[in-house]
Amino acid sequence: MLIKTYCASVMGLETMTITIELNMTRGVQFHLTGLPDTSVKESMNRIRSALSNNGYRMPVADLSINMSPSDVKKEGCGYDLPLAIGILAVNGSIESDVLEDYMMVGELGLDGKLKPVRGSLPIAILARKQRFKGLIVPKQNVREAAVVNQLDVYGMESLEDVILFLVGKQHFEPTIVDTRKEFYEHQCHFDMDYSDVRGQENVKRALEVAAAGGHNLIMVGPPGSGKSMMAKRLPTILPPLSLHESLETTQIYSVAGKLGSNTSLISQRPFRSPHHTISQVALVGGGSTPQPGEISLAHNGVLFADELTEFNKQTLEVMRQPLEDRKISINRAKYSVDLPCNFMLVASCNPCPCGYYGDKTHHCCCTPGQIQRYMNKISGPLLDRIDIHCEIQAVPFAELSTMQPGEPSSVIRERVIAARKIQEERFKSHKGIYCNAQMTERMLHQYAEPDAASMEMLRMAMERLKLSARAYSRILKVARTIADLAGSEKVESMHIAEAIGYRNLDRGDWAERGM
């Protein structure tokens, strides 16, 4: 007797239908084929216990199970449920003619309870694409899977519930999620706001420019100057996620197993802040079972690298290619996975080892050589990919206590959205280009070419301030964004002047002057 059940394999964000074929003949042997890993092989022990605790028995026969396609490695515990249902069906313990209509995924506890698995959302997308009638998942995964329309998604608590549903003895209603309603309801609810930040108007202006053009940014200043406070509020001024971006980001979190049981769609831009001791694999992704790293979890959002100079230099260098390509390719002997990582890099660091270089209220005991060596922990190629360099001074308490609350995030966000709409219209004929930070060199000459007076100002600034040649295109990109915020069609001298002010770390005499 031959029985088939259906599941899915998730590798990165790519999914593949797995057909589980079960055949039983006379005998006493058991065969499991199709490149199962250890966790899949161990599933038979979990299934045996789950069946026993729910009044069923493992068949005493020659049982052959093949997981097709056989040349794809099967990993994880999500195959427990379809394997268990297949064994019951091939043994005649249950009779159902709807097995081919449903894809199933779920880990079994020894008592038969279903436990959550990773990747329910991309599996649901695959199930709809393959025209399955429905998808059966653990109760904890049902909301993320139910985001997919035109597919009946059933959240089950136990193996017994699945059996009763498949044999038609109990009716279960599919879970329905009003995707658009839930998505738009939570887009503008933030716990933090820029009105909490008093003073630091120049830094908030730099963050506004960065948000408007999608530029990477680094803040350099003494401890307690508000670098982390302002960085954490950056998502409150970024444009809202589109439904497509939200679905893309939610898939990454689903595969990583970082979605809560009550979460359907991620409605706000991610903000990831990894510790400086993070490893290369944790940052960019990978592992024996490929998982998204922090740069992919920050997709369509912000990656905040606090204390950038304390990160391992080799770990930082692996971000260079993803920052340019906005995707990470993880190639290993047994697999190759592409993961999206279109994020804004926001970094912060102290200006010197003691932290008080240029601070007006503390004495710095570092020599220019020590300061230069400290800042050289950030390599030139990585610094080249950071468009805006912003220096910060701590606000004295006497001034802080008398200042009025700052401009609210909602007002800043409106200006950012208006600038992004200008860029969206500008780049509508350029595939894959959505903001000024993504412009190519050819596009710079087309959209950000300054007039003669502005070009002369730029030439003088590069000579007098000893700016490197790599700063040229970055200045033009930032100037184009400043012009968009001002509603100007052309890049003018005032826009170039402000953009030049955001390249402080490129100055040859940076370690020899006061901030």
Short mmCIF file of C-alpha atoms in Angstrom, two decimals:
data_model
loop_
_atom_site.label_atom_id
_atom_site.label_comp_id
_atom_site.label_asym_id
_atom_site.label_seq_id
_atom_site.Cartn_x
_atom_site.Cartn_y
_atom_site.Cartn_z
CA MET A 1 0.00 0.00 0.00
CA LEU A 2 1.43 3.38 -1.03
CA ILE A 3 0.55 6.66 0.74
CA LYS A 4 1.80 10.20 0.06
CA THR A 5 1.81 13.23 2.33
CA TYR A 6 3.28 16.66 1.64
CA CYS A 7 5.59 19.01 3.51
CA ALA A 8 8.17 21.67 2.57
CA SER A 9 11.88 22.31 2.94
CA VAL A 10 13.13 25.83 3.71
CA MET A 11 16.66 26.83 2.67
CA GLY A 12 17.24 30.50 3.29
CA LEU A 13 14.11 32.12 1.84
CA GLU A 14 13.75 29.44 -0.83
CA THR A 15 11.19 26.68 -0.30
CA MET A 16 10.65 23.34 -1.98
CA THR A 17 7.77 20.87 -1.80
CA ILE A 18 8.78 17.58 -0.15
CA THR A 19 6.70 14.53 -0.98
CA ILE A 20 6.79 11.86 1.72
CA GLU A 21 6.11 8.44 0.17
CA LEU A 22 5.27 5.55 2.49
CA ASN A 23 4.99 1.90 1.47
CA MET A 24 4.26 -1.06 3.77
CA THR A 25 4.81 -4.74 3.01
CA ARG A 26 5.24 -7.89 5.08
CA GLY A 27 8.34 -7.86 7.21
CA VAL A 28 9.83 -6.20 10.26
CA GLN A 29 12.36 -3.70 8.86
CA PHE A 30 12.23 0.09 8.70
CA HIS A 31 13.85 2.24 6.00
CA LEU A 32 14.02 6.06 5.89
CA THR A 33 15.63 7.49 2.74
CA GLY A 34 15.98 10.91 1.08
CA LEU A 35 18.99 12.45 2.88
CA PRO A 36 17.39 12.98 6.32
CA ASP A 37 19.60 14.62 8.93
CA THR A 38 19.84 13.51 12.57
CA SER A 39 16.81 15.51 13.71
CA VAL A 40 14.65 13.87 11.00
CA LYS A 41 15.92 10.39 11.87
CA GLU A 42 15.15 11.05 15.54
CA SER A 43 11.59 11.96 14.56
CA MET A 44 10.65 8.27 14.56
CA ASN A 45 11.20 8.14 18.34
CA ARG A 46 9.00 11.20 18.84
CA ILE A 47 6.34 9.79 16.51
CA ARG A 48 6.32 6.40 18.23
CA SER A 49 5.75 8.01 21.62
CA ALA A 50 3.14 10.47 20.28
CA LEU A 51 1.15 7.66 18.63
CA SER A 52 1.34 5.51 21.75
CA ASN A 53 0.10 8.34 23.99
CA ASN A 54 -2.84 8.95 21.66
CA GLY A 55 -4.03 5.34 21.40
CA TYR A 56 -2.25 4.30 18.17
CA ARG A 57 0.56 1.87 17.38
CA MET A 58 3.51 1.87 15.07
CA PRO A 59 3.00 -0.78 12.39
CA VAL A 60 4.84 -4.09 12.78
CA ALA A 61 5.77 -4.48 9.11
CA ASP A 62 8.38 -3.64 6.51
CA LEU A 63 7.95 0.13 6.30
CA SER A 64 9.78 2.11 3.63
CA ILE A 65 9.68 5.92 3.71
CA ASN A 66 11.19 8.09 1.01
CA MET A 67 11.42 11.87 1.21
CA SER A 68 11.43 13.20 -2.35
CA PRO A 69 13.36 14.80 -4.00
CA SER A 70 15.97 12.43 -2.61
CA ASP A 71 19.01 14.57 -3.45
CA VAL A 72 17.94 17.47 -1.17
CA LYS A 73 19.05 17.28 2.46
CA LYS A 74 16.10 17.29 4.89
CA GLU A 75 16.73 19.19 8.12
CA GLY A 76 14.62 20.15 11.12
CA CYS A 77 11.64 18.83 13.05
CA GLY A 78 8.87 20.13 10.79
CA TYR A 79 8.53 16.73 9.09
CA ASP A 80 7.19 15.04 12.24
CA LEU A 81 3.52 15.72 11.49
CA PRO A 82 3.37 14.56 7.84
CA LEU A 83 5.45 11.50 8.72
CA ALA A 84 3.09 10.57 11.58
CA ILE A 85 -0.05 11.05 9.47
CA GLY A 86 1.50 9.03 6.65
CA ILE A 87 2.35 6.15 8.99
CA LEU A 88 -1.21 6.07 10.35
CA ALA A 89 -2.65 6.14 6.84
CA VAL A 90 -0.39 3.44 5.40
CA ASN A 91 -1.15 1.25 8.42
CA GLY A 92 -4.90 1.67 7.95
CA SER A 93 -5.34 3.29 11.35
CA ILE A 94 -6.98 6.27 9.65
CA GLU A 95 -8.73 6.50 6.30
CA SER A 96 -8.72 9.78 4.46
CA ASP A 97 -9.03 10.73 0.82
CA VAL A 98 -7.91 14.36 1.33
CA LEU A 99 -4.23 13.85 2.16
CA GLU A 100 -3.17 15.09 -1.26
CA ASP A 101 -5.11 18.35 -0.70
CA TYR A 102 -3.09 19.55 2.30
CA MET A 103 0.47 20.46 3.06
CA MET A 104 1.44 19.82 6.67
CA VAL A 105 4.28 20.99 8.91
CA GLY A 106 4.88 20.68 12.64
CA GLU A 107 7.06 19.20 15.36
CA LEU A 108 5.53 16.56 17.64
CA GLY A 109 5.97 16.42 21.38
CA LEU A 110 6.03 13.02 23.07
CA ASP A 111 2.43 13.62 24.16
CA GLY A 112 1.30 14.40 20.61
CA LYS A 113 1.12 18.17 21.06
CA LEU A 114 2.27 20.25 18.09
CA LYS A 115 5.19 22.61 18.60
CA PRO A 116 6.04 25.68 16.46
CA VAL A 117 8.47 25.50 13.56
CA ARG A 118 10.40 28.06 11.53
CA GLY A 119 9.44 29.28 8.08
CA SER A 120 5.65 28.94 8.19
CA LEU A 121 5.12 32.05 6.05
CA PRO A 122 7.32 31.03 3.07
CA ILE A 123 5.82 27.51 3.33
CA ALA A 124 2.32 29.01 3.09
CA ILE A 125 3.37 31.01 0.02
CA LEU A 126 4.66 27.78 -1.55
CA ALA A 127 1.45 25.90 -0.67
CA ARG A 128 -0.64 28.51 -2.47
CA LYS A 129 1.71 28.49 -5.44
CA GLN A 130 1.46 24.69 -5.67
CA ARG A 131 -2.35 24.98 -5.50
CA PHE A 132 -2.87 23.01 -2.30
CA LYS A 133 -6.31 23.42 -0.80
CA GLY A 134 -4.95 24.16 2.64
CA LEU A 135 -2.01 24.18 5.03
CA ILE A 136 -1.93 22.59 8.50
CA VAL A 137 0.47 24.20 10.99
CA PRO A 138 0.91 24.34 14.78
CA LYS A 139 -1.38 26.81 16.56
CA GLN A 140 1.53 29.11 17.38
CA ASN A 141 2.39 29.56 13.67
CA VAL A 142 -1.12 30.03 12.32
CA ARG A 143 -1.23 33.85 12.24
CA GLU A 144 2.00 34.28 10.28
CA ALA A 145 0.90 31.62 7.77
CA ALA A 146 -2.65 33.02 7.49
CA VAL A 147 -1.23 36.24 6.03
CA VAL A 148 -1.30 34.40 2.68
CA ASN A 149 -4.73 34.78 1.07
CA GLN A 150 -6.49 32.27 -1.20
CA LEU A 151 -5.27 29.46 1.06
CA ASP A 152 -7.06 27.80 3.98
CA VAL A 153 -4.67 27.76 6.94
CA TYR A 154 -5.54 25.61 9.96
CA GLY A 155 -3.79 25.97 13.30
CA MET A 156 -3.84 22.71 15.25
CA GLU A 157 -2.88 22.05 18.85
CA SER A 158 -2.24 18.30 18.67
CA LEU A 159 -1.87 15.26 16.45
CA GLU A 160 -5.34 14.14 17.51
CA ASP A 161 -6.86 17.37 16.17
CA VAL A 162 -5.20 16.80 12.79
CA ILE A 163 -6.50 13.23 12.64
CA LEU A 164 -10.06 14.27 13.50
CA PHE A 165 -9.91 16.99 10.82
CA LEU A 166 -8.54 14.74 8.07
CA VAL A 167 -11.04 11.91 8.66
CA GLY A 168 -13.90 14.42 8.81
CA LYS A 169 -15.02 13.72 12.38
CA GLN A 170 -14.56 17.31 13.55
CA HIS A 171 -14.91 20.61 11.72
CA PHE A 172 -12.22 23.28 12.09
CA GLU A 173 -12.47 26.80 10.74
CA PRO A 174 -9.47 28.20 8.83
CA THR A 175 -7.79 31.21 10.40
CA ILE A 176 -8.47 34.47 8.58
CA VAL A 177 -6.25 37.52 9.06
CA ASP A 178 -7.27 40.94 7.76
CA THR A 179 -3.76 41.67 6.55
CA ARG A 180 -4.21 45.24 5.42
CA LYS A 181 -6.15 46.30 8.51
CA GLU A 182 -3.59 44.92 10.96
CA PHE A 183 -0.71 46.25 8.86
CA TYR A 184 -1.92 49.85 8.70
CA GLU A 185 -3.14 49.93 12.33
CA HIS A 186 0.35 49.49 13.79
CA GLN A 187 2.47 51.48 11.36
CA CYS A 188 2.65 54.71 13.30
CA HIS A 189 2.66 53.51 16.92
CA PHE A 190 6.12 54.13 18.37
CA ASP A 191 7.31 54.07 21.97
CA MET A 192 10.01 56.69 21.28
CA ASP A 193 10.00 60.11 19.67
CA TYR A 194 12.54 62.76 18.70
CA SER A 195 10.66 65.25 20.87
CA ASP A 196 12.41 63.50 23.78
CA VAL A 197 15.78 64.73 22.47
CA ARG A 198 16.65 68.25 23.62
CA GLY A 199 19.27 70.14 21.70
CA GLN A 200 21.53 68.37 19.17
CA GLU A 201 19.73 70.05 16.27
CA ASN A 202 22.66 69.55 13.90
CA VAL A 203 22.70 65.81 14.61
CA LYS A 204 18.95 65.49 14.15
CA ARG A 205 19.33 67.33 10.85
CA ALA A 206 21.99 64.82 9.75
CA LEU A 207 19.70 61.92 10.71
CA GLU A 208 16.85 63.52 8.76
CA VAL A 209 19.06 63.79 5.67
CA ALA A 210 20.17 60.17 6.13
CA ALA A 211 16.55 58.98 6.41
CA ALA A 212 15.45 61.03 3.39
CA GLY A 213 18.11 59.57 1.09
CA GLY A 214 18.72 56.15 2.64
CA HIS A 215 22.29 57.13 3.50
CA ASN A 216 24.58 55.31 5.91
CA LEU A 217 25.70 57.47 8.85
CA ILE A 218 28.28 57.46 11.62
CA MET A 219 28.15 59.60 14.78
CA VAL A 220 31.36 60.40 16.64
CA GLY A 221 31.19 61.93 20.10
CA PRO A 222 32.01 61.53 23.80
CA PRO A 223 30.09 59.20 26.13
CA GLY A 224 26.68 60.52 27.15
CA SER A 225 26.22 62.82 24.19
CA GLY A 226 23.06 61.01 23.03
CA LYS A 227 24.35 58.91 20.10
CA SER A 228 22.38 55.77 20.99
CA MET A 229 19.31 57.73 22.04
CA MET A 230 19.03 59.44 18.67
CA ALA A 231 19.88 56.33 16.64
CA LYS A 232 17.11 54.31 18.33
CA ARG A 233 14.58 56.92 17.24
CA LEU A 234 15.58 56.79 13.57
CA PRO A 235 12.81 54.30 12.58
CA THR A 236 10.23 56.86 13.77
CA ILE A 237 11.16 59.22 10.91
CA LEU A 238 11.72 56.66 8.16
CA PRO A 239 8.97 56.24 5.54
CA PRO A 240 6.39 53.57 6.47
CA LEU A 241 6.92 50.06 5.15
CA SER A 242 5.01 49.16 2.01
CA LEU A 243 2.97 45.95 2.08
CA HIS A 244 5.51 44.28 -0.21
CA GLU A 245 8.43 45.31 2.03
CA SER A 246 6.54 44.11 5.09
CA LEU A 247 5.90 40.68 3.57
CA GLU A 248 9.55 40.39 2.54
CA THR A 249 10.77 41.33 6.02
CA THR A 250 8.26 39.04 7.74
CA GLN A 251 9.49 36.08 5.69
CA ILE A 252 13.03 36.64 6.96
CA TYR A 253 11.86 36.75 10.59
CA SER A 254 9.70 33.66 10.00
CA VAL A 255 12.67 31.68 8.69
CA ALA A 256 14.79 32.89 11.63
CA GLY A 257 12.06 31.87 14.11
CA LYS A 258 11.82 35.39 15.54
CA LEU A 259 8.11 36.06 15.02
CA GLY A 260 5.88 36.06 18.10
CA SER A 261 2.87 33.74 18.24
CA ASN A 262 0.48 36.72 17.90
CA THR A 263 2.38 38.39 15.05
CA SER A 264 1.06 38.27 11.51
CA LEU A 265 2.96 40.97 9.62
CA ILE A 266 5.86 43.19 10.69
CA SER A 267 4.44 46.68 10.26
CA GLN A 268 7.39 48.83 11.40
CA ARG A 269 10.89 49.03 10.00
CA PRO A 270 13.30 46.73 11.86
CA PHE A 271 15.95 48.16 14.16
CA ARG A 272 18.77 45.73 14.96
CA SER A 273 21.57 46.56 17.37
CA PRO A 274 24.07 43.67 17.60
CA HIS A 275 26.70 43.66 20.36
CA HIS A 276 30.26 44.40 19.31
CA THR A 277 31.33 40.82 20.19
CA ILE A 278 29.15 39.39 17.40
CA SER A 279 30.72 36.77 15.12
CA GLN A 280 30.89 36.94 11.33
CA VAL A 281 28.28 34.17 10.89
CA ALA A 282 25.86 35.84 13.32
CA LEU A 283 26.28 39.14 11.46
CA VAL A 284 25.91 38.04 7.83
CA GLY A 285 24.18 34.66 8.25
CA GLY A 286 25.09 31.07 7.51
CA GLY A 287 25.78 28.08 9.74
CA SER A 288 25.29 24.35 9.18
CA THR A 289 21.59 25.10 8.69
CA PRO A 290 21.65 28.47 6.87
CA GLN A 291 19.96 31.16 8.93
CA PRO A 292 19.62 34.92 8.30
CA GLY A 293 22.16 37.10 10.10
CA GLU A 294 21.70 40.53 11.63
CA ILE A 295 22.16 42.33 8.31
CA SER A 296 19.22 40.36 6.84
CA LEU A 297 17.10 40.85 9.97
CA ALA A 298 17.69 44.58 9.43
CA HIS A 299 16.39 44.34 5.84
CA ASN A 300 14.26 47.39 4.97
CA GLY A 301 15.28 48.92 8.30
CA VAL A 302 18.28 50.02 10.35
CA LEU A 303 21.39 48.18 11.54
CA PHE A 304 22.87 50.11 14.46
CA ALA A 305 26.53 49.36 15.21
CA ASP A 306 27.11 50.97 18.60
CA GLU A 307 30.79 51.41 19.55
CA LEU A 308 31.89 50.61 16.00
CA THR A 309 35.60 50.73 16.84
CA GLU A 310 35.13 47.91 19.37
CA PHE A 311 33.89 45.46 16.71
CA ASN A 312 36.31 42.89 15.37
CA LYS A 313 37.83 44.45 12.26
CA GLN A 314 37.45 41.27 10.19
CA THR A 315 33.80 41.04 11.21
CA LEU A 316 33.17 44.59 9.99
CA GLU A 317 34.90 43.91 6.67
CA VAL A 318 32.35 41.24 5.71
CA MET A 319 29.73 44.02 5.50
CA ARG A 320 31.49 45.80 2.65
CA GLN A 321 30.02 43.73 -0.18
CA PRO A 322 26.46 43.53 1.27
CA LEU A 323 26.42 47.32 1.72
CA GLU A 324 27.03 47.73 -2.01
CA ASP A 325 24.98 44.82 -3.43
CA ARG A 326 22.18 44.94 -0.81
CA LYS A 327 22.12 41.16 -0.69
CA ILE A 328 24.39 38.52 0.85
CA SER A 329 25.39 35.33 -0.94
CA ILE A 330 26.30 32.51 1.44
CA ASN A 331 28.20 29.80 -0.43
CA ARG A 332 29.19 26.56 1.24
CA ALA A 333 30.21 23.13 -0.04
CA LYS A 334 26.67 21.74 0.37
CA TYR A 335 24.49 24.78 -0.31
CA SER A 336 24.29 28.28 -1.74
CA VAL A 337 21.81 30.80 -0.33
CA ASP A 338 21.02 34.40 -1.28
CA LEU A 339 19.46 36.60 1.40
CA PRO A 340 18.32 40.24 1.01
CA CYS A 341 19.95 42.87 3.21
CA ASN A 342 18.88 46.32 2.05
CA PHE A 343 19.52 48.23 5.28
CA MET A 344 20.74 51.59 6.54
CA LEU A 345 23.96 51.31 8.51
CA VAL A 346 24.02 53.70 11.46
CA ALA A 347 27.16 53.57 13.58
CA SER A 348 28.50 55.39 16.60
CA CYS A 349 31.84 55.52 18.35
CA ASN A 350 33.96 57.59 20.69
CA PRO A 351 36.51 59.94 19.09
CA CYS A 352 39.48 58.45 20.94
CA PRO A 353 40.44 55.70 23.43
CA CYS A 354 39.55 57.80 26.49
CA GLY A 355 36.40 59.08 24.78
CA TYR A 356 36.84 62.81 25.40
CA TYR A 357 38.81 64.15 22.44
CA GLY A 358 37.35 67.57 21.61
CA ASP A 359 34.99 67.55 24.61
CA LYS A 360 34.79 70.96 26.28
CA THR A 361 34.08 69.62 29.76
CA HIS A 362 36.69 66.85 30.01
CA HIS A 363 40.43 66.69 29.38
CA CYS A 364 41.60 64.24 26.71
CA CYS A 365 44.89 62.49 27.50
CA CYS A 366 45.29 60.82 24.09
CA THR A 367 48.02 61.77 21.61
CA PRO A 368 47.22 62.42 17.92
CA GLY A 369 48.85 59.09 17.07
CA GLN A 370 46.66 57.20 19.55
CA ILE A 371 43.57 58.92 18.20
CA GLN A 372 44.50 58.10 14.62
CA ARG A 373 45.20 54.43 15.46
CA TYR A 374 41.88 54.23 17.29
CA MET A 375 39.92 55.59 14.35
CA ASN A 376 41.91 53.44 11.91
CA LYS A 377 40.08 50.44 13.36
CA ILE A 378 37.41 51.53 10.87
CA SER A 379 38.95 50.66 7.51
CA GLY A 380 38.97 53.12 4.62
CA PRO A 381 36.83 50.91 2.34
CA LEU A 382 34.14 50.58 5.02
CA LEU A 383 34.24 54.30 5.83
CA ASP A 384 33.92 54.95 2.09
CA ARG A 385 30.47 53.33 2.22
CA ILE A 386 29.27 55.65 4.99
CA ASP A 387 27.91 58.82 3.40
CA ILE A 388 27.43 61.05 6.45
CA HIS A 389 29.96 61.66 9.23
CA CYS A 390 28.49 63.57 12.15
CA GLU A 391 30.38 64.90 15.18
CA ILE A 392 28.50 65.36 18.45
CA GLN A 393 29.14 67.41 21.57
CA ALA A 394 27.47 66.58 24.88
CA VAL A 395 24.83 69.11 25.93
CA PRO A 396 25.67 70.65 29.36
CA PHE A 397 23.08 69.99 32.04
CA ALA A 398 22.53 73.71 32.63
CA GLU A 399 21.41 74.10 29.02
CA LEU A 400 19.64 70.73 28.89
CA SER A 401 17.33 71.59 31.79
CA THR A 402 16.19 74.85 30.19
CA MET A 403 15.66 73.63 26.62
CA GLN A 404 12.23 73.07 25.14
CA PRO A 405 11.17 69.63 23.81
CA GLY A 406 12.47 68.96 20.33
CA GLU A 407 10.55 68.69 17.07
CA PRO A 408 8.29 65.60 17.08
CA SER A 409 9.12 62.65 14.84
CA SER A 410 5.82 62.93 12.97
CA VAL A 411 6.76 66.36 11.59
CA ILE A 412 10.23 65.23 10.53
CA ARG A 413 8.74 62.11 8.99
CA GLU A 414 6.46 64.13 6.74
CA ARG A 415 9.47 65.94 5.26
CA VAL A 416 11.28 62.63 4.78
CA ILE A 417 8.26 61.07 3.04
CA ALA A 418 7.97 64.08 0.72
CA ALA A 419 11.67 63.77 -0.25
CA ARG A 420 11.31 60.02 -0.83
CA LYS A 421 8.33 60.60 -3.14
CA ILE A 422 10.49 62.91 -5.25
CA GLN A 423 13.12 60.17 -5.48
CA GLU A 424 10.53 57.52 -6.27
CA GLU A 425 9.34 59.58 -9.24
CA ARG A 426 12.92 60.29 -10.33
CA PHE A 427 14.01 56.65 -10.34
CA LYS A 428 10.82 54.98 -11.56
CA SER A 429 12.54 54.00 -14.82
CA HIS A 430 15.59 52.57 -13.01
CA LYS A 431 15.00 49.04 -11.76
CA GLY A 432 16.22 48.40 -8.23
CA ILE A 433 16.96 52.08 -7.48
CA TYR A 434 14.67 53.64 -4.88
CA CYS A 435 16.66 56.35 -3.12
CA ASN A 436 19.60 58.68 -3.67
CA ALA A 437 22.06 56.50 -1.76
CA GLN A 438 21.66 53.80 -4.44
CA MET A 439 22.59 56.05 -7.39
CA THR A 440 25.36 54.88 -9.72
CA GLU A 441 28.16 57.11 -10.99
CA ARG A 442 26.35 57.59 -14.30
CA MET A 443 23.16 58.62 -12.49
CA LEU A 444 25.12 61.16 -10.45
CA HIS A 445 26.00 63.05 -13.64
CA GLN A 446 22.38 62.87 -14.71
CA TYR A 447 20.62 63.89 -11.50
CA ALA A 448 23.19 65.49 -9.16
CA GLU A 449 25.52 67.46 -11.41
CA PRO A 450 26.27 70.79 -9.65
CA ASP A 451 26.57 74.11 -11.44
CA ALA A 452 29.94 75.77 -12.08
CA ALA A 453 29.95 77.76 -8.82
CA SER A 454 29.08 74.69 -6.77
CA MET A 455 31.74 72.62 -8.53
CA GLU A 456 34.35 75.26 -7.75
CA MET A 457 33.29 75.22 -4.08
CA LEU A 458 33.62 71.44 -4.04
CA ARG A 459 37.08 71.60 -5.62
CA MET A 460 38.30 74.15 -3.06
CA ALA A 461 36.89 72.15 -0.16
CA MET A 462 38.60 68.97 -1.28
CA GLU A 463 41.94 70.75 -1.56
CA ARG A 464 41.78 72.81 1.65
CA LEU A 465 40.25 70.15 3.88
CA LYS A 466 42.36 67.36 2.35
CA LEU A 467 39.29 65.34 1.49
CA SER A 468 39.93 62.03 -0.26
CA ALA A 469 38.80 61.42 -3.83
CA ARG A 470 36.33 58.78 -2.65
CA ALA A 471 34.37 61.52 -0.85
CA TYR A 472 33.37 63.16 -4.16
CA SER A 473 30.43 60.93 -5.14
CA ARG A 474 29.24 60.67 -1.52
CA ILE A 475 29.05 64.45 -1.26
CA LEU A 476 27.02 64.66 -4.47
CA LYS A 477 24.57 61.97 -3.30
CA VAL A 478 24.02 63.70 0.04
CA ALA A 479 23.71 67.09 -1.67
CA ARG A 480 21.02 65.67 -3.96
CA THR A 481 19.08 64.52 -0.88
CA ILE A 482 19.44 67.92 0.80
CA ALA A 483 18.10 69.52 -2.37
CA ASP A 484 15.13 67.13 -2.36
CA LEU A 485 14.34 68.08 1.24
CA ALA A 486 14.39 71.72 0.17
CA GLY A 487 12.20 70.99 -2.86
CA SER A 488 14.93 72.16 -5.26
CA GLU A 489 15.25 70.63 -8.72
CA LYS A 490 18.94 71.55 -8.97
CA VAL A 491 21.85 70.93 -6.62
CA GLU A 492 22.97 74.38 -5.48
CA SER A 493 25.93 75.77 -3.55
CA MET A 494 24.16 75.70 -0.19
CA HIS A 495 23.38 71.99 -0.65
CA ILE A 496 26.99 71.21 -1.57
CA ALA A 497 28.25 73.20 1.44
CA GLU A 498 26.09 71.25 3.88
CA ALA A 499 27.09 67.93 2.29
CA ILE A 500 30.79 68.83 2.60
CA GLY A 501 30.23 69.38 6.32
CA TYR A 502 29.18 65.73 6.63
CA ARG A 503 32.60 64.35 5.57
CA ASN A 504 34.60 65.20 8.69
CA LEU A 505 36.36 61.84 9.06
CA ASP A 506 37.83 62.15 5.55
CA ARG A 507 39.82 65.23 6.57
CA GLY A 508 43.54 64.57 6.66
CA ASP A 509 44.02 66.64 9.86
CA TRP A 510 41.09 65.16 11.80
CA ALA A 511 43.19 63.80 14.67
CA GLU A 512 45.21 67.02 15.01
CA ARG A 513 42.39 69.50 15.54
CA GLY A 514 39.71 70.08 18.16
CA MET A 515 36.17 69.14 17.27
#
